[in-house]
Amino acid sequence: MLKPIIDYSKCITCGACLNACLRGGLEIIDNKLTFVSEDDCTWCGVCEDVCPTGAITCPYTIVAADIADES
Amino acid sequence: MALSDHSRKVMLETQFCRELDDHSVSLFMEELQETSYSRQTMIISEGETIQKLFFVTDGIAKINKISPDGKEQTITLIRNGDYFNETTLVDSFPSIYNVEAIVPVRVCYIPNESLLNLMKMNSSIMKATLRLLSNRIRYLISLVEDLSFRSVTGRVAKILLAYINTDALHAKNITQRDMAAMAGTAREVVSRALKSLEDEGYIEINHGKIKLIDIKGLQELVDLVE
Ligand code: SF4
Ligand code: SF4
């Protein structure tokens, strides 16, 4: 299951990302931001864009096709 | 001098004439004159002030500019029914581009003064002229958007090439927000640039992984904007 990366040390549970997520995949449960969608996160990056503290991210690893195919 | 049958036919098919009623078309056509240019002659040179609106009725001309380092940049090609030099209708500033015949070119033109008089007398000619000016503005805005988007795509391509991971154990990660900060644009624009690179087959995006399929092509995109 693909989820965005959440750094709880930076998250201030402001809720901006859950309002922005088009998938409706984020909720604050017991004062903790949680990815609850049954479907994979689409990695659209919208939550990353609205987060005021940089707590939620969708990072990419960039690989050349030949290296990717070997691994 | 009467227009040739060919030029008359092309002029009648232009959007400008198609918007006019028969009477207005005849008024307009009466003021048109025709001339031709041989291959590789300048119809208008940058800096020159020519008070006429031109329509190409045969052949192809190019609008170009010479950059300060002497490189020629073709802005657009103009063919049958296309018009040029419309900016001098509103002001008398010198031309900011060259127009050169790349094959033998035939044009119809109307002196600005005649067209301005017709506009005063005839509201449909005025509307058609305003439409012609607004079409050009719309085209130029889309060109600016396209050029700035192309330059962002080139900058994103450069970032992707700089961030290729060769060592799986110490993988470096990068977010769209990081890329936006590096490319000096908004994250949504990076997202669109990544999508367009994927659609054009340069990369494959699979959630957290961007696979660079066409490294040579990406490098060419970088070269285009540098
Ligand atoms: S990347 Fe998009 S789909 Fe995934 S959690 Fe963020 S906003 Fe939702
Ligand atoms: S926007 Fe950022 S700080 Fe606010 S709840 Fe989401 S991850 Fe936490």
Tab-separated table of C-alpha atoms and ligand atoms in Angstrom:
chain	number	residue	atom	x	y	z
A	1	MET	CA	0.000	0.000	0.000
A	2	LEU	CA	1.477	3.327	-1.096
A	3	LYS	CA	1.237	6.127	1.429
A	4	PRO	CA	2.814	9.555	1.549
A	5	ILE	CA	5.738	9.901	3.966
A	6	ILE	CA	4.721	11.660	7.160
A	7	ASP	CA	7.307	13.111	9.525
A	8	TYR	CA	5.416	13.262	12.819
A	9	SER	CA	8.071	15.406	14.431
A	10	LYS	CA	7.095	18.177	12.005
A	11	CYS	CA	3.315	17.588	11.761
A	12	ILE	CA	1.229	20.145	13.661
A	13	THR	CA	-2.077	18.402	12.733
A	14	CYS	CA	-3.350	21.551	11.078
A	15	GLY	CA	-5.491	19.507	8.665
A	16	ALA	CA	-4.497	21.418	5.543
A	17	CYS	CA	-3.412	18.253	3.749
A	18	LEU	CA	-6.563	16.284	4.482
A	19	ASN	CA	-8.717	18.996	3.030
A	20	ALA	CA	-6.535	19.116	-0.041
A	21	CYS	CA	-6.156	15.388	-0.753
A	22	LEU	CA	-8.265	14.632	-3.826
A	23	ARG	CA	-8.343	10.984	-2.839
A	24	GLY	CA	-9.789	11.861	0.568
A	25	GLY	CA	-7.139	9.564	1.945
A	26	LEU	CA	-5.959	11.497	4.978
A	27	GLU	CA	-7.593	11.816	8.378
A	28	ILE	CA	-6.570	12.911	11.820
A	29	ILE	CA	-7.253	9.996	14.162
A	30	ASP	CA	-6.441	10.324	17.855
A	31	ASN	CA	-4.651	13.562	17.098
A	32	LYS	CA	-2.416	11.821	14.597
A	33	LEU	CA	-2.413	12.297	10.838
A	34	THR	CA	-3.154	8.926	9.215
A	35	PHE	CA	-3.460	7.742	5.637
A	36	VAL	CA	-6.728	5.807	5.683
A	37	SER	CA	-7.555	5.267	2.000
A	38	GLU	CA	-8.016	1.685	0.862
A	39	ASP	CA	-6.520	2.692	-2.460
A	40	ASP	CA	-2.931	3.628	-3.053
A	41	CYS	CA	-1.914	7.254	-2.674
A	42	THR	CA	-1.624	8.669	-6.200
A	43	TRP	CA	1.613	10.515	-5.351
A	44	CYS	CA	0.033	13.675	-6.757
A	45	GLY	CA	1.982	15.865	-4.341
A	46	VAL	CA	-0.915	18.154	-3.432
A	47	CYS	CA	-0.585	17.450	0.303
A	48	GLU	CA	3.117	18.241	0.079
A	49	ASP	CA	2.242	21.532	-1.562
A	50	VAL	CA	-0.158	22.720	1.132
A	51	CYS	CA	1.709	21.495	4.215
A	52	PRO	CA	3.087	24.521	6.051
A	53	THR	CA	5.833	22.565	7.832
A	54	GLY	CA	7.072	20.151	5.176
A	55	ALA	CA	5.824	17.225	7.284
A	56	ILE	CA	4.208	15.257	4.466
A	57	THR	CA	6.116	14.409	1.307
A	58	CYS	CA	5.979	12.220	-1.774
A	59	PRO	CA	9.630	11.763	-2.650
A	60	TYR	CA	10.871	10.233	-5.890
A	61	THR	CA	13.913	8.102	-6.488
A	62	ILE	CA	15.297	8.806	-9.930
A	63	VAL	CA	16.930	5.985	-11.820
A	64	ALA	CA	18.229	5.440	-15.337
A	65	ALA	CA	16.215	2.807	-17.226
A	66	ASP	CA	19.158	0.405	-17.627
A	67	ILE	CA	20.014	0.549	-13.902
A	68	ALA	CA	16.339	0.172	-12.959
A	69	ASP	CA	15.987	-2.872	-15.187
A	70	GLU	CA	19.057	-4.585	-13.700
A	71	SER	CA	17.866	-4.162	-10.114
B	1	MET	CA	-5.002	47.774	-60.278
B	2	ALA	CA	-7.583	44.977	-60.104
B	3	LEU	CA	-6.696	41.956	-58.022
B	4	SER	CA	-5.824	38.719	-59.792
B	5	ASP	CA	-8.525	36.039	-59.678
B	6	HIS	CA	-6.332	33.912	-57.462
B	7	SER	CA	-5.761	36.633	-54.844
B	8	ARG	CA	-9.421	37.635	-54.913
B	9	LYS	CA	-10.411	34.016	-54.248
B	10	VAL	CA	-7.932	33.650	-51.356
B	11	MET	CA	-8.999	36.976	-49.846
B	12	LEU	CA	-12.674	36.012	-49.970
B	13	GLU	CA	-11.841	32.875	-47.994
B	14	THR	CA	-10.024	34.704	-45.187
B	15	GLN	CA	-11.758	34.849	-41.825
B	16	PHE	CA	-11.668	38.634	-42.184
B	17	CYS	CA	-13.817	38.667	-45.334
B	18	ARG	CA	-16.026	35.794	-44.221
B	19	GLU	CA	-17.193	37.938	-41.309
B	20	LEU	CA	-18.316	40.768	-43.595
B	21	ASP	CA	-21.579	41.239	-45.496
B	22	ASP	CA	-21.322	41.537	-49.304
B	23	HIS	CA	-21.364	45.310	-49.322
B	24	SER	CA	-18.554	45.571	-46.760
B	25	VAL	CA	-16.521	42.961	-48.653
B	26	SER	CA	-16.732	45.049	-51.843
B	27	LEU	CA	-15.750	48.219	-49.971
B	28	PHE	CA	-12.756	46.411	-48.500
B	29	MET	CA	-11.713	44.666	-51.716
B	30	GLU	CA	-11.788	47.957	-53.631
B	31	GLU	CA	-9.025	49.292	-51.418
B	32	LEU	CA	-6.765	46.251	-51.746
B	33	GLN	CA	-3.661	46.298	-53.893
B	34	GLU	CA	-1.519	43.400	-54.948
B	35	THR	CA	2.195	42.896	-55.346
B	36	SER	CA	4.698	40.051	-55.345
B	37	TYR	CA	8.158	39.348	-53.980
B	38	SER	CA	10.745	36.954	-55.294
B	39	ARG	CA	12.340	34.269	-53.153
B	40	GLN	CA	14.548	35.501	-50.269
B	41	THR	CA	13.513	39.155	-50.503
B	42	MET	CA	12.649	41.147	-47.433
B	43	ILE	CA	9.039	42.270	-47.410
B	44	ILE	CA	9.597	44.188	-44.176
B	45	SER	CA	12.902	44.734	-42.370
B	46	GLU	CA	13.146	45.174	-38.623
B	47	GLY	CA	13.169	48.905	-37.831
B	48	GLU	CA	11.281	49.868	-40.964
B	49	THR	CA	7.872	51.587	-40.727
B	50	ILE	CA	5.426	50.369	-43.340
B	51	GLN	CA	1.882	51.607	-42.926
B	52	LYS	CA	0.050	48.727	-44.569
B	53	LEU	CA	-1.761	45.597	-43.491
B	54	PHE	CA	-0.685	42.622	-45.604
B	55	PHE	CA	-2.375	39.329	-46.462
B	56	VAL	CA	-0.398	36.529	-48.103
B	57	THR	CA	-2.302	35.129	-51.077
B	58	ASP	CA	0.371	32.811	-52.438
B	59	GLY	CA	3.672	31.330	-51.261
B	60	ILE	CA	5.203	31.287	-47.803
B	61	ALA	CA	6.952	34.043	-45.851
B	62	LYS	CA	8.661	33.801	-42.501
B	63	ILE	CA	8.597	36.225	-39.627
B	64	ASN	CA	11.966	36.232	-37.952
B	65	LYS	CA	14.221	38.171	-35.630
B	66	ILE	CA	17.973	38.278	-35.387
B	67	SER	CA	19.181	37.885	-31.800
B	68	PRO	CA	21.981	40.126	-30.442
B	69	ASP	CA	24.503	37.303	-31.055
B	70	GLY	CA	23.462	37.173	-34.734
B	71	LYS	CA	21.333	34.013	-34.590
B	72	GLU	CA	18.165	33.945	-36.640
B	73	GLN	CA	15.003	32.952	-34.810
B	74	THR	CA	11.968	32.098	-36.899
B	75	ILE	CA	8.882	33.227	-35.027
B	76	THR	CA	6.293	31.849	-37.403
B	77	LEU	CA	5.601	30.997	-41.041
B	78	ILE	CA	2.813	32.780	-42.878
B	79	ARG	CA	0.882	31.261	-45.737
B	80	ASN	CA	-2.223	31.795	-47.816
B	81	GLY	CA	-4.746	34.017	-46.057
B	82	ASP	CA	-2.455	34.871	-43.100
B	83	TYR	CA	-1.930	38.529	-42.306
B	84	PHE	CA	0.999	40.509	-40.921
B	85	ASN	CA	2.120	44.013	-39.924
B	86	GLU	CA	-1.177	44.570	-38.109
B	87	THR	CA	0.511	46.375	-35.185
B	88	THR	CA	1.134	49.489	-37.312
B	89	LEU	CA	-2.629	49.959	-37.548
B	90	VAL	CA	-2.664	51.180	-33.968
B	91	ASP	CA	0.683	52.931	-33.786
B	92	SER	CA	3.365	53.979	-36.219
B	93	PHE	CA	6.260	52.301	-34.474
B	94	PRO	CA	8.915	50.616	-36.588
B	95	SER	CA	8.570	46.894	-37.185
B	96	ILE	CA	10.040	44.684	-34.465
B	97	TYR	CA	10.578	41.764	-36.837
B	98	ASN	CA	11.614	40.911	-40.389
B	99	VAL	CA	9.258	39.371	-42.905
B	100	GLU	CA	11.061	37.490	-45.649
B	101	ALA	CA	9.695	35.616	-48.665
B	102	ILE	CA	11.095	32.076	-48.538
B	103	VAL	CA	9.523	31.154	-51.883
B	104	PRO	CA	7.955	33.588	-54.378
B	105	VAL	CA	5.209	35.348	-52.424
B	106	ARG	CA	2.178	37.243	-53.570
B	107	VAL	CA	0.448	39.600	-51.143
B	108	CYS	CA	-2.564	41.859	-51.022
B	109	TYR	CA	-2.274	44.941	-48.866
B	110	ILE	CA	-4.395	47.811	-47.730
B	111	PRO	CA	-2.819	51.111	-46.641
B	112	ASN	CA	-3.539	51.776	-42.956
B	113	GLU	CA	-5.173	55.077	-43.755
B	114	SER	CA	-7.693	53.429	-46.093
B	115	LEU	CA	-8.519	50.721	-43.566
B	116	LEU	CA	-8.904	53.260	-40.750
B	117	ASN	CA	-11.301	55.255	-42.936
B	118	LEU	CA	-13.319	52.125	-43.713
B	119	MET	CA	-13.440	51.298	-39.996
B	120	LYS	CA	-14.887	54.735	-39.265
B	121	MET	CA	-17.602	54.287	-41.882
B	122	ASN	CA	-18.445	50.635	-41.503
B	123	SER	CA	-18.933	48.876	-38.188
B	124	SER	CA	-18.569	45.324	-39.538
B	125	ILE	CA	-15.152	46.198	-41.001
B	126	MET	CA	-14.240	47.666	-37.633
B	127	LYS	CA	-15.339	44.471	-35.832
B	128	ALA	CA	-13.474	42.224	-38.272
B	129	THR	CA	-10.316	44.317	-37.814
B	130	LEU	CA	-10.592	44.196	-34.031
B	131	ARG	CA	-11.092	40.431	-34.238
B	132	LEU	CA	-7.959	40.143	-36.359
B	133	LEU	CA	-5.980	42.055	-33.707
B	134	SER	CA	-7.408	40.037	-30.837
B	135	ASN	CA	-6.658	36.750	-32.642
B	136	ARG	CA	-3.033	37.810	-32.847
B	137	ILE	CA	-2.928	38.677	-29.132
B	138	ARG	CA	-4.437	35.287	-28.291
B	139	TYR	CA	-1.867	33.522	-30.466
B	140	LEU	CA	1.015	35.433	-28.849
B	141	ILE	CA	-0.193	34.641	-25.331
B	142	SER	CA	-0.358	30.939	-26.169
B	143	LEU	CA	3.149	31.194	-27.653
B	144	VAL	CA	4.490	32.781	-24.457
B	145	GLU	CA	2.820	30.075	-22.368
B	146	ASP	CA	4.233	27.385	-24.589
B	147	LEU	CA	7.755	28.836	-24.463
B	148	SER	CA	7.740	29.279	-20.707
B	149	PHE	CA	6.334	25.772	-20.212
B	150	ARG	CA	8.991	24.377	-22.541
B	151	SER	CA	11.668	26.110	-20.533
B	152	VAL	CA	10.276	24.693	-17.258
B	153	THR	CA	10.221	21.218	-18.829
B	154	GLY	CA	13.876	21.696	-19.792
B	155	ARG	CA	14.756	22.768	-16.250
B	156	VAL	CA	12.904	19.767	-14.775
B	157	ALA	CA	14.762	17.495	-17.219
B	158	LYS	CA	18.042	18.964	-15.940
B	159	ILE	CA	17.085	18.249	-12.317
B	160	LEU	CA	16.111	14.664	-13.179
B	161	LEU	CA	19.479	14.106	-14.870
B	162	ALA	CA	21.328	15.611	-11.912
B	163	TYR	CA	19.499	13.395	-9.429
B	164	ILE	CA	19.958	9.995	-11.069
B	165	ASN	CA	20.688	7.417	-8.395
B	166	THR	CA	23.446	4.998	-9.151
B	167	ASP	CA	23.747	3.619	-5.646
B	168	ALA	CA	20.598	1.842	-4.433
B	169	LEU	CA	21.843	1.737	-0.835
B	170	HIS	CA	22.253	5.461	-0.510
B	171	ALA	CA	19.377	6.593	-2.687
B	172	LYS	CA	18.791	10.326	-2.881
B	173	ASN	CA	15.139	11.335	-2.972
B	174	ILE	CA	13.566	14.461	-4.324
B	175	THR	CA	10.013	15.775	-4.071
B	176	GLN	CA	7.985	17.810	-6.551
B	177	ARG	CA	8.253	20.688	-4.118
B	178	ASP	CA	12.076	20.435	-4.152
B	179	MET	CA	12.026	20.382	-7.954
B	180	ALA	CA	9.725	23.426	-8.011
B	181	ALA	CA	12.100	25.364	-5.760
B	182	MET	CA	15.070	24.416	-7.954
B	183	ALA	CA	13.281	25.189	-11.220
B	184	GLY	CA	11.902	28.474	-9.856
B	185	THR	CA	8.281	27.582	-10.479
B	186	ALA	CA	5.154	26.253	-8.756
B	187	ARG	CA	4.728	22.593	-7.818
B	188	GLU	CA	1.695	22.213	-10.101
B	189	VAL	CA	3.829	23.323	-13.028
B	190	VAL	CA	6.448	20.678	-12.151
B	191	SER	CA	3.675	18.113	-11.942
B	192	ARG	CA	2.485	19.102	-15.451
B	193	ALA	CA	6.061	19.037	-16.767
B	194	LEU	CA	6.600	15.509	-15.353
B	195	LYS	CA	3.327	14.375	-16.908
B	196	SER	CA	4.288	15.819	-20.278
B	197	LEU	CA	7.752	14.180	-20.101
B	198	GLU	CA	6.007	10.883	-19.354
B	199	ASP	CA	3.460	11.330	-22.168
B	200	GLU	CA	6.293	12.014	-24.599
B	201	GLY	CA	8.127	8.864	-23.546
B	202	TYR	CA	11.175	10.463	-21.870
B	203	ILE	CA	10.414	9.028	-18.437
B	204	GLU	CA	8.184	6.524	-16.683
B	205	ILE	CA	6.669	7.441	-13.356
B	206	ASN	CA	5.621	4.739	-10.994
B	207	HIS	CA	4.630	6.252	-7.683
B	208	GLY	CA	7.856	6.861	-5.869
B	209	LYS	CA	10.113	6.061	-8.809
B	210	ILE	CA	10.987	8.050	-11.914
B	211	LYS	CA	12.700	5.915	-14.528
B	212	LEU	CA	14.639	7.890	-17.147
B	213	ILE	CA	13.948	6.102	-20.431
B	214	ASP	CA	15.476	8.534	-22.928
B	215	ILE	CA	18.487	10.193	-21.338
B	216	LYS	CA	19.741	11.561	-24.660
B	217	GLY	CA	16.339	13.153	-25.360
B	218	LEU	CA	16.254	14.687	-21.866
B	219	GLN	CA	19.708	16.161	-22.434
B	220	GLU	CA	18.474	17.673	-25.706
B	221	LEU	CA	15.586	19.326	-23.842
B	222	VAL	CA	18.099	20.801	-21.396
B	223	ASP	CA	20.268	22.082	-24.269
B	224	LEU	CA	17.243	23.791	-25.832
B	225	VAL	CA	16.758	26.051	-22.821
B	226	GLU	CA	20.429	26.771	-22.047
C	1	SF4	S1	-0.016	12.622	-2.595
C	1	SF4	FE1	-2.077	13.170	-3.279
C	1	SF4	S2	-3.254	11.281	-3.015
C	1	SF4	FE2	-1.394	11.036	-1.830
C	1	SF4	S3	-1.948	11.693	0.218
C	1	SF4	FE3	-1.081	13.452	-0.825
C	1	SF4	S4	-2.794	14.553	-1.662
C	1	SF4	FE4	-3.513	12.491	-1.135
C	2	SF4	S1	-0.590	19.833	6.340
C	2	SF4	FE1	1.347	19.133	7.211
C	2	SF4	S2	1.291	19.826	9.309
C	2	SF4	FE2	-0.823	19.966	8.542
C	2	SF4	S3	-1.741	17.990	9.103
C	2	SF4	FE3	-0.913	17.741	7.067
C	2	SF4	S4	1.160	16.931	7.377
C	2	SF4	FE4	0.473	17.745	9.300
